[in-house]
Amino acid sequence: MKKLMAVSLSFVLLLAGCAPSFNQQEEVVQNENESSEEEQAIIPNFKISDSYYRTILPFKPSESRGLVVNNVNTKYDINEFETGLMRVAQNHFDTEKFFFQEGQYLDKTTISSWLSRQYTKEQLEEKDMTEEENLGLNPVDDGKGTKEERNARAPLYLAHILEHNYLVKDGDNKVKLGGVVIGLALNSVHYYQKEAYGATYEEDISHSKVEVEGKKMAEEIIKRLRQQEGLENVPITIALFEQSERTSVVPGNFFAYAHAAEGSNQLSGWEDVKEDYILFPSNTAEEKYREDYTNFLNFKQDVEKYFPNFNGVIGKGFYIGDQLQQLNIDIPIQFYGKSESIGFTQYVTSKVVSMFPEYISVQVSVTSVNGPESLIVRNANEAEPFVHIYQ
């Protein structure tokens, strides 16, 4: 029913869900734009999954690298913002034909200026700035009223802008920029302080307001991108991501995207992204996904029977539409020997197989104060899970 694997490399390759081939790497000549000099680049033949893009080598870091860590609320949001944007990209850029590269056109200065607030004429004069430098996409804070009134009236909607580039072969053994995908991270909660180093206050922002403001900003951004050298004609997709509050243990999600065809500075009709992350157990899970909630509770109760007085099973479910696609479960527990850890892992594995439908991918991470103990992965539509016992 199950396989115990102690070799981490074998485990990683099996998780990829494909039979990788380490053939000789393919060399191409990369030409980023008409004014740049040609340079050699490498496209690795190895690809771990059809769900991922191959990356052009040598790796070129984004001009805005590092900003996302400061601007996005949690590590969960950071991971989902980046990987979710790649999923959105697949709606227009095929993983078989296009190659991923970090954004090369929006640098830190540009992104920081776009993330700032708009300024009034008086504020521009005080800052000794010109109207051409007034590029902020967040609303004006005119300074009128109390701090609560000002932040309720004009919260910061836009937290971060992420750029991904997608390169394509042009048929002459060269690659060129074939498309750009932009992610806008939007706040569901606006945080502010009444005084420097004082307490932090919160202003909730409704989803409907986030959507309206995000789409309005996207319309302005596509016009600005068309003015960037090298982006005048390439297809561009802009996607909207609503990040969770700072205390959340599940990430936010993309909820809409729109596409601008070659040379167009107008976004086409907006498409919904029906993705969501749900915490188990939670009231939301019970209300929206009762059957999945019941399956999780039964699993949790059986695990807790194994160790009396234990109550620490937490799950994070990823939904597309109303269908649970993936469930990641964390079980932190104290063990008093390796045999105890192995026995518990085998018990949990049997419960994963018997209690969750086969169409769901399930991953269980068992940890202790000493670190990771075991990892159980049951991929969708596979009867046998893969189990790794950490040595």
GROMACS .gro file of N, CA, C and O in nm, residues 91-199:
model
  436
   91ASN      N    1  -0.263   3.090  -1.898
   91ASN     CA    2  -0.382   3.116  -1.978
   91ASN      C    3  -0.347   3.174  -2.116
   91ASN      O    4  -0.427   3.163  -2.210
   92HIS      N    5  -0.229   3.235  -2.128
   92HIS     CA    6  -0.189   3.294  -2.256
   92HIS      C    7  -0.052   3.249  -2.303
   92HIS      O    8  -0.022   3.262  -2.422
   93PHE      N    9   0.031   3.197  -2.213
   93PHE     CA   10   0.168   3.160  -2.250
   93PHE      C   11   0.192   3.014  -2.215
   93PHE      O   12   0.207   2.978  -2.098
   94ASP      N   13   0.195   2.930  -2.317
   94ASP     CA   14   0.208   2.785  -2.303
   94ASP      C   15   0.343   2.748  -2.242
   94ASP      O   16   0.447   2.797  -2.286
   95THR      N   17   0.341   2.659  -2.142
   95THR     CA   18   0.466   2.617  -2.078
   95THR      C   19   0.558   2.540  -2.172
   95THR      O   20   0.677   2.527  -2.146
   96GLU      N   21   0.505   2.487  -2.282
   96GLU     CA   22   0.587   2.415  -2.379
   96GLU      C   23   0.662   2.509  -2.472
   96GLU      O   24   0.768   2.475  -2.524
   97LYS      N   25   0.607   2.627  -2.494
   97LYS     CA   26   0.664   2.719  -2.593
   97LYS      C   27   0.739   2.836  -2.529
   97LYS      O   28   0.830   2.893  -2.591
   98PHE      N   29   0.701   2.875  -2.410
   98PHE     CA   30   0.758   2.994  -2.347
   98PHE      C   31   0.851   2.957  -2.233
   98PHE      O   32   0.834   2.853  -2.168
   99PHE      N   33   0.948   3.044  -2.206
   99PHE     CA   34   1.049   3.024  -2.103
   99PHE      C   35   1.044   3.141  -2.006
   99PHE      O   36   1.031   3.256  -2.046
  100PHE      N   37   1.059   3.108  -1.877
  100PHE     CA   38   1.044   3.208  -1.772
  100PHE      C   39   1.173   3.287  -1.750
  100PHE      O   40   1.283   3.233  -1.753
  101GLN      N   41   1.155   3.416  -1.724
  101GLN     CA   42   1.265   3.502  -1.679
  101GLN      C   43   1.207   3.605  -1.583
  101GLN      O   44   1.097   3.656  -1.605
  102GLU      N   45   1.280   3.635  -1.477
  102GLU     CA   46   1.233   3.740  -1.386
  102GLU      C   47   1.222   3.872  -1.460
  102GLU      O   48   1.290   3.896  -1.560
  103GLY      N   49   1.136   3.959  -1.410
  103GLY     CA   50   1.110   4.087  -1.476
  103GLY      C   51   1.235   4.172  -1.492
  103GLY      O   52   1.311   4.191  -1.397
  104GLN      N   53   1.255   4.225  -1.612
  104GLN     CA   54   1.374   4.303  -1.643
  104GLN      C   55   1.344   4.450  -1.674
  104GLN      O   56   1.435   4.527  -1.705
  105TYR      N   57   1.217   4.491  -1.664
  105TYR     CA   58   1.181   4.624  -1.712
  105TYR      C   59   1.139   4.721  -1.601
  105TYR      O   60   1.162   4.842  -1.614
  106LEU      N   61   1.081   4.671  -1.494
  106LEU     CA   62   1.041   4.758  -1.383
  106LEU      C   63   1.143   4.747  -1.270
  106LEU      O   64   1.154   4.642  -1.206
  107ASP      N   65   1.219   4.853  -1.246
  107ASP     CA   66   1.321   4.850  -1.141
  107ASP      C   67   1.263   4.896  -1.008
  107ASP      O   68   1.145   4.932  -0.998
  108LYS      N   69   1.346   4.894  -0.905
  108LYS     CA   70   1.299   4.929  -0.770
  108LYS      C   71   1.246   5.071  -0.764
  108LYS      O   72   1.143   5.098  -0.699
  109THR      N   73   1.315   5.163  -0.830
  109THR     CA   74   1.274   5.303  -0.825
  109THR      C   75   1.136   5.320  -0.888
  109THR      O   76   1.049   5.390  -0.833
  110THR      N   77   1.115   5.256  -1.003
  110THR     CA   78   0.987   5.268  -1.072
  110THR      C   79   0.874   5.209  -0.989
  110THR      O   80   0.770   5.273  -0.968
  111ILE      N   81   0.894   5.088  -0.939
  111ILE     CA   82   0.789   5.023  -0.860
  111ILE      C   83   0.759   5.102  -0.734
  111ILE      O   84   0.643   5.123  -0.698
  112SER      N   85   0.862   5.150  -0.666
  112SER     CA   86   0.842   5.227  -0.542
  112SER      C   87   0.763   5.354  -0.569
  112SER      O   88   0.677   5.393  -0.490
  113SER      N   89   0.791   5.419  -0.681
  113SER     CA   90   0.719   5.542  -0.715
  113SER      C   91   0.573   5.513  -0.748
  113SER      O   92   0.484   5.591  -0.713
  114TRP      N   93   0.546   5.399  -0.810
  114TRP     CA   94   0.408   5.363  -0.842
  114TRP      C   95   0.331   5.319  -0.717
  114TRP      O   96   0.209   5.335  -0.711
  115LEU      N   97   0.400   5.265  -0.617
  115LEU     CA   98   0.334   5.221  -0.494
  115LEU      C   99   0.303   5.335  -0.398
  115LEU      O  100   0.225   5.318  -0.304
  116SER      N  101   0.361   5.450  -0.420
  116SER     CA  102   0.341   5.563  -0.330
  116SER      C  103   0.201   5.622  -0.349
  116SER      O  104   0.126   5.582  -0.440
  117ARG      N  105   0.167   5.717  -0.266
  117ARG     CA  106   0.040   5.789  -0.281
  117ARG      C  107   0.052   5.896  -0.389
  117ARG      O  108   0.161   5.945  -0.419
  118GLN      N  109  -0.061   5.932  -0.445
  118GLN     CA  110  -0.068   6.053  -0.526
  118GLN      C  111  -0.052   6.173  -0.433
  118GLN      O  112  -0.088   6.168  -0.316
  119TYR      N  113   0.003   6.283  -0.486
  119TYR     CA  114   0.022   6.403  -0.405
  119TYR      C  115  -0.060   6.519  -0.461
  119TYR      O  116  -0.081   6.529  -0.583
  120THR      N  117  -0.106   6.604  -0.372
  120THR     CA  118  -0.172   6.728  -0.414
  120THR      C  119  -0.066   6.826  -0.464
  120THR      O  120   0.055   6.804  -0.445
  121LYS      N  121  -0.107   6.934  -0.529
  121LYS     CA  122  -0.013   7.035  -0.578
  121LYS      C  123   0.068   7.093  -0.463
  121LYS      O  124   0.189   7.118  -0.477
  122GLU      N  125   0.001   7.114  -0.351
  122GLU     CA  126   0.070   7.171  -0.236
  122GLU      C  127   0.176   7.073  -0.183
  122GLU      O  128   0.288   7.113  -0.147
  123GLN      N  129   0.142   6.946  -0.180
  123GLN     CA  130   0.237   6.845  -0.133
  123GLN      C  131   0.355   6.831  -0.228
  123GLN      O  132   0.468   6.810  -0.185
  124LEU      N  133   0.329   6.841  -0.358
  124LEU     CA  134   0.438   6.837  -0.456
  124LEU      C  135   0.536   6.951  -0.434
  124LEU      O  136   0.658   6.934  -0.442
  125GLU      N  137   0.482   7.071  -0.408
  125GLU     CA  138   0.568   7.186  -0.383
  125GLU      C  139   0.651   7.166  -0.258
  125GLU      O  140   0.770   7.199  -0.254
  126GLU      N  141   0.590   7.111  -0.153
  126GLU     CA  142   0.663   7.087  -0.029
  126GLU      C  143   0.776   6.986  -0.049
  126GLU      O  144   0.883   6.999   0.011
  127LYS      N  145   0.752   6.888  -0.135
  127LYS     CA  146   0.851   6.784  -0.160
  127LYS      C  147   0.946   6.820  -0.273
  127LYS      O  148   1.036   6.742  -0.307
  128ASP      N  149   0.924   6.938  -0.332
  128ASP     CA  150   1.006   6.983  -0.445
  128ASP      C  151   1.003   6.880  -0.558
  128ASP      O  152   1.106   6.843  -0.614
  129MET      N  153   0.881   6.834  -0.592
  129MET     CA  154   0.862   6.737  -0.700
  129MET      C  155   0.780   6.799  -0.812
  129MET      O  156   0.701   6.893  -0.789
  130THR      N  157   0.798   6.746  -0.932
  130THR     CA  158   0.721   6.793  -1.047
  130THR      C  159   0.600   6.703  -1.067
  130THR      O  160   0.593   6.593  -1.012
  131GLU      N  161   0.507   6.749  -1.148
  131GLU     CA  162   0.388   6.669  -1.177
  131GLU      C  163   0.425   6.540  -1.248
  131GLU      O  164   0.359   6.437  -1.231
  132GLU      N  165   0.533   6.542  -1.327
  132GLU     CA  166   0.578   6.421  -1.398
  132GLU      C  167   0.628   6.315  -1.300
  132GLU      O  168   0.630   6.196  -1.334
  133GLU      N  169   0.669   6.357  -1.182
  133GLU     CA  170   0.716   6.264  -1.080
  133GLU      C  171   0.602   6.213  -0.991
  133GLU      O  172   0.623   6.128  -0.905
  134ASN      N  173   0.483   6.264  -1.012
  134ASN     CA  174   0.367   6.229  -0.929
  134ASN      C  175   0.302   6.101  -0.983
  134ASN      O  176   0.194   6.103  -1.042
  135LEU      N  177   0.369   5.988  -0.962
  135LEU     CA  178   0.332   5.863  -1.026
  135LEU      C  179   0.261   5.765  -0.933
  135LEU      O  180   0.228   5.654  -0.974
  136GLY      N  181   0.237   5.805  -0.809
  136GLY     CA  182   0.175   5.714  -0.713
  136GLY      C  183   0.037   5.667  -0.758
  136GLY      O  184  -0.043   5.746  -0.809
  137LEU      N  185   0.008   5.539  -0.737
  137LEU     CA  186  -0.121   5.482  -0.773
  137LEU      C  187  -0.216   5.472  -0.654
  137LEU      O  188  -0.335   5.448  -0.672
  138ASN      N  189  -0.162   5.487  -0.533
  138ASN     CA  190  -0.248   5.487  -0.415
  138ASN      C  191  -0.308   5.626  -0.395
  138ASN      O  192  -0.252   5.726  -0.440
  139PRO      N  193  -0.424   5.635  -0.329
  139PRO     CA  194  -0.498   5.762  -0.322
  139PRO      C  195  -0.428   5.868  -0.238
  139PRO      O  196  -0.346   5.839  -0.151
  140VAL      N  197  -0.465   5.991  -0.265
  140VAL     CA  198  -0.412   6.108  -0.194
  140VAL      C  199  -0.454   6.105  -0.047
  140VAL      O  200  -0.568   6.072  -0.015
  141ASP      N  201  -0.362   6.138   0.041
  141ASP     CA  202  -0.394   6.168   0.180
  141ASP      C  203  -0.381   6.318   0.194
  141ASP      O  204  -0.271   6.372   0.202
  142ASP      N  205  -0.494   6.388   0.197
  142ASP     CA  206  -0.491   6.535   0.197
  142ASP      C  207  -0.463   6.594   0.334
  142ASP      O  208  -0.452   6.717   0.349
  143GLY      N  209  -0.452   6.508   0.438
  143GLY     CA  210  -0.417   6.557   0.571
  143GLY      C  211  -0.532   6.619   0.647
  143GLY      O  212  -0.511   6.672   0.757
  144LYS      N  213  -0.653   6.611   0.595
  144LYS     CA  214  -0.769   6.674   0.660
  144LYS      C  215  -0.842   6.574   0.747
  144LYS      O  216  -0.875   6.464   0.702
  145GLY      N  217  -0.868   6.612   0.872
  145GLY     CA  218  -0.940   6.525   0.964
  145GLY      C  219  -0.845   6.447   1.054
  145GLY      O  220  -0.723   6.464   1.050
  146THR      N  221  -0.903   6.358   1.134
  146THR     CA  222  -0.823   6.276   1.225
  146THR      C  223  -0.752   6.166   1.146
  146THR      O  224  -0.784   6.138   1.030
  147LYS      N  225  -0.655   6.100   1.212
  147LYS     CA  226  -0.585   5.989   1.147
  147LYS      C  227  -0.683   5.878   1.107
  147LYS      O  228  -0.671   5.817   1.001
  148GLU      N  229  -0.781   5.851   1.195
  148GLU     CA  230  -0.880   5.747   1.163
  148GLU      C  231  -0.960   5.785   1.039
  148GLU      O  232  -0.981   5.701   0.950
  149GLU      N  233  -1.004   5.909   1.032
  149GLU     CA  234  -1.084   5.955   0.917
  149GLU      C  235  -1.003   5.951   0.789
  149GLU      O  236  -1.053   5.909   0.684
  150ARG      N  237  -0.879   5.994   0.797
  150ARG     CA  238  -0.795   5.999   0.677
  150ARG      C  239  -0.765   5.859   0.624
  150ARG      O  240  -0.770   5.835   0.503
  151ASN      N  241  -0.736   5.765   0.715
  151ASN     CA  242  -0.703   5.630   0.670
  151ASN      C  243  -0.826   5.552   0.627
  151ASN      O  244  -0.816   5.462   0.542
  152ALA      N  245  -0.942   5.583   0.682
  152ALA     CA  246  -1.066   5.520   0.637
  152ALA      C  247  -1.103   5.573   0.498
  152ALA      O  248  -1.155   5.498   0.414
  153ARG      N  249  -1.078   5.700   0.476
  153ARG     CA  250  -1.113   5.764   0.349
  153ARG      C  251  -1.017   5.726   0.237
  153ARG      O  252  -1.057   5.709   0.122
  154ALA      N  253  -0.890   5.711   0.270
  154ALA     CA  254  -0.790   5.684   0.165
  154ALA      C  255  -0.689   5.579   0.212
  154ALA      O  256  -0.573   5.610   0.238
  155PRO      N  257  -0.732   5.453   0.223
  155PRO     CA  258  -0.637   5.347   0.262
  155PRO      C  259  -0.541   5.318   0.147
  155PRO      O  260  -0.565   5.355   0.032
  156LEU      N  261  -0.432   5.250   0.180
  156LEU     CA  262  -0.339   5.204   0.077
  156LEU      C  263  -0.395   5.075   0.017
  156LEU      O  264  -0.406   4.974   0.086
  157TYR      N  265  -0.431   5.080  -0.108
  157TYR     CA  266  -0.487   4.962  -0.175
  157TYR      C  267  -0.377   4.874  -0.235
  157TYR      O  268  -0.382   4.752  -0.227
  158LEU      N  269  -0.279   4.937  -0.298
  158LEU     CA  270  -0.177   4.863  -0.371
  158LEU      C  271  -0.053   4.843  -0.285
  158LEU      O  272   0.009   4.939  -0.239
  159ALA      N  273  -0.015   4.715  -0.263
  159ALA     CA  274   0.100   4.683  -0.177
  159ALA      C  275   0.225   4.652  -0.257
  159ALA      O  276   0.336   4.687  -0.215
  160HIS      N  277   0.209   4.587  -0.372
  160HIS     CA  278   0.328   4.548  -0.449
  160HIS      C  279   0.293   4.522  -0.594
  160HIS      O  280   0.177   4.490  -0.628
  161ILE      N  281   0.395   4.534  -0.680
  161ILE     CA  282   0.382   4.504  -0.823
  161ILE      C  283   0.491   4.404  -0.859
  161ILE      O  284   0.609   4.427  -0.831
  162LEU      N  285   0.451   4.292  -0.918
  162LEU     CA  286   0.545   4.187  -0.955
  162LEU      C  287   0.543   4.167  -1.106
  162LEU      O  288   0.436   4.155  -1.166
  163GLU      N  289   0.661   4.164  -1.167
  163GLU     CA  290   0.674   4.147  -1.311
  163GLU      C  291   0.739   4.013  -1.344
  163GLU      O  292   0.842   3.978  -1.288
  164HIS      N  293   0.678   3.938  -1.435
  164HIS     CA  294   0.736   3.817  -1.491
  164HIS      C  295   0.749   3.834  -1.642
  164HIS      O  296   0.658   3.886  -1.707
  165ASN      N  297   0.860   3.790  -1.698
  165ASN     CA  298   0.881   3.793  -1.843
  165ASN      C  299   0.876   3.651  -1.899
  165ASN      O  300   0.924   3.557  -1.835
  166TYR      N  301   0.822   3.637  -2.019
  166TYR     CA  302   0.814   3.507  -2.086
  166TYR      C  303   0.876   3.518  -2.225
  166TYR      O  304   0.832   3.599  -2.307
  167LEU      N  305   0.981   3.439  -2.245
  167LEU     CA  306   1.058   3.443  -2.370
  167LEU      C  307   1.014   3.329  -2.461
  167LEU      O  308   0.968   3.224  -2.415
  168VAL      N  309   1.030   3.350  -2.591
  168VAL     CA  310   0.988   3.250  -2.688
  168VAL      C  311   1.090   3.244  -2.801
  168VAL      O  312   1.154   3.345  -2.833
  169LYS      N  313   1.110   3.127  -2.860
  169LYS     CA  314   1.198   3.115  -2.975
  169LYS      C  315   1.137   3.188  -3.095
  169LYS      O  316   1.016   3.180  -3.117
  170ASP      N  317   1.221   3.256  -3.170
  170ASP     CA  318   1.170   3.329  -3.286
  170ASP      C  319   1.194   3.254  -3.417
  170ASP      O  320   1.179   3.309  -3.526
  171GLY      N  321   1.236   3.127  -3.409
  171GLY     CA  322   1.254   3.045  -3.528
  171GLY      C  323   1.391   3.056  -3.590
  171GLY      O  324   1.423   2.987  -3.687
  172ASP      N  325   1.477   3.141  -3.536
  172ASP     CA  326   1.611   3.160  -3.592
  172ASP      C  327   1.716   3.124  -3.487
  172ASP      O  328   1.820   3.187  -3.478
  173ASN      N  329   1.683   3.022  -3.404
  173ASN     CA  330   1.771   2.979  -3.296
  173ASN      C  331   1.804   3.092  -3.199
  173ASN      O  332   1.914   3.100  -3.144
  174LYS      N  333   1.707   3.180  -3.183
  174LYS     CA  334   1.718   3.289  -3.088
  174LYS      C  335   1.591   3.293  -3.005
  174LYS      O  336   1.489   3.234  -3.042
  175VAL      N  337   1.597   3.359  -2.890
  175VAL     CA  338   1.477   3.382  -2.812
  175VAL      C  339   1.456   3.531  -2.796
  175VAL      O  340   1.551   3.610  -2.795
  176LYS      N  341   1.331   3.569  -2.784
  176LYS     CA  342   1.297   3.710  -2.766
  176LYS      C  343   1.183   3.719  -2.664
  176LYS      O  344   1.119   3.619  -2.631
  177LEU      N  345   1.157   3.838  -2.616
  177LEU     CA  346   1.047   3.858  -2.523
  177LEU      C  347   0.916   3.831  -2.594
  177LEU      O  348   0.884   3.893  -2.696
  178GLY      N  349   0.839   3.734  -2.540
  178GLY     CA  350   0.712   3.698  -2.603
  178GLY      C  351   0.591   3.743  -2.526
  178GLY      O  352   0.479   3.742  -2.577
  179GLY      N  353   0.610   3.784  -2.401
  179GLY     CA  354   0.497   3.829  -2.321
  179GLY      C  355   0.541   3.873  -2.183
  179GLY      O  356   0.649   3.837  -2.135
  180VAL      N  357   0.457   3.951  -2.119
  180VAL     CA  358   0.483   4.002  -1.984
  180VAL      C  359   0.358   3.979  -1.900
  180VAL      O  360   0.245   3.998  -1.948
  181VAL      N  361   0.377   3.935  -1.777
  181VAL     CA  362   0.266   3.919  -1.683
  181VAL      C  363   0.296   4.003  -1.559
  181VAL      O  364   0.405   3.993  -1.502
  182ILE      N  365   0.200   4.084  -1.521
  182ILE     CA  366   0.214   4.174  -1.407
  182ILE      C  367   0.114   4.134  -1.300
  182ILE      O  368  -0.005   4.118  -1.327
  183GLY      N  369   0.161   4.118  -1.177
  183GLY     CA  370   0.073   4.091  -1.064
  183GLY      C  371   0.063   4.212  -0.973
  183GLY      O  372   0.164   4.275  -0.940
  184LEU      N  373  -0.059   4.247  -0.935
  184LEU     CA  374  -0.082   4.357  -0.841
  184LEU      C  375  -0.129   4.298  -0.708
  184LEU      O  376  -0.237   4.236  -0.702
  185ALA      N  377  -0.049   4.312  -0.604
  185ALA     CA  378  -0.087   4.265  -0.470
  185ALA      C  379  -0.166   4.376  -0.402
  185ALA      O  380  -0.115   4.487  -0.381
  186LEU      N  381  -0.291   4.346  -0.367
  186LEU     CA  382  -0.383   4.445  -0.310
  186LEU      C  383  -0.416   4.410  -0.166
  186LEU      O  384  -0.423   4.292  -0.129
  187ASN      N  385  -0.436   4.511  -0.085
  187ASN     CA  386  -0.459   4.492   0.058
  187ASN      C  387  -0.605   4.465   0.090
  187ASN      O  388  -0.694   4.539   0.044
  188SER      N  389  -0.630   4.363   0.170
  188SER     CA  390  -0.764   4.342   0.226
  188SER      C  391  -0.776   4.416   0.360
  188SER      O  392  -0.888   4.439   0.408
  189VAL      N  393  -0.661   4.448   0.419
  189VAL     CA  394  -0.656   4.525   0.543
  189VAL      C  395  -0.549   4.633   0.527
  189VAL      O  396  -0.437   4.604   0.483
  190HIS      N  397  -0.584   4.757   0.561
  190HIS     CA  398  -0.487   4.867   0.559
  190HIS      C  399  -0.437   4.890   0.702
  190HIS      O  400  -0.516   4.908   0.795
  191TYR      N  401  -0.305   4.885   0.719
  191TYR     CA  402  -0.243   4.906   0.850
  191TYR      C  403  -0.182   5.046   0.856
  191TYR      O  404  -0.119   5.091   0.760
  192TYR      N  405  -0.200   5.112   0.970
  192TYR     CA  406  -0.144   5.247   0.984
  192TYR      C  407  -0.115   5.276   1.131
  192TYR      O  408  -0.164   5.207   1.221
  193GLN      N  409  -0.034   5.378   1.154
  193GLN     CA  410  -0.001   5.422   1.289
  193GLN      C  411  -0.038   5.569   1.305
  193GLN      O  412  -0.022   5.649   1.213
  194LYS      N  413  -0.088   5.601   1.421
  194LYS     CA  414  -0.125   5.741   1.448
  194LYS      C  415  -0.002   5.826   1.478
  194LYS      O  416  -0.004   5.947   1.460
  195GLU      N  417   0.102   5.761   1.525
  195GLU     CA  418   0.226   5.831   1.554
  195GLU      C  419   0.342   5.736   1.531
  195GLU      O  420   0.325   5.613   1.536
  196ALA      N  421   0.459   5.791   1.506
  196ALA     CA  422   0.576   5.708   1.480
  196ALA      C  423   0.602   5.615   1.599
  196ALA      O  424   0.599   5.658   1.714
  197TYR      N  425   0.627   5.487   1.567
  197TYR     CA  426   0.659   5.386   1.668
  197TYR      C  427   0.543   5.360   1.763
  197TYR      O  428   0.561   5.299   1.868
  198GLY      N  429   0.422   5.405   1.727
  198GLY     CA  430   0.306   5.381   1.812
  198GLY      C  431   0.236   5.253   1.775
  198GLY      O  432   0.287   5.170   1.699
  199ALA      N  433   0.118   5.233   1.833
  199ALA     CA  434   0.039   5.115   1.806
  199ALA      C  435  -0.005   5.112   1.659
  199ALA      O  436  -0.019   5.216   1.595
   0.00000   0.00000   0.00000
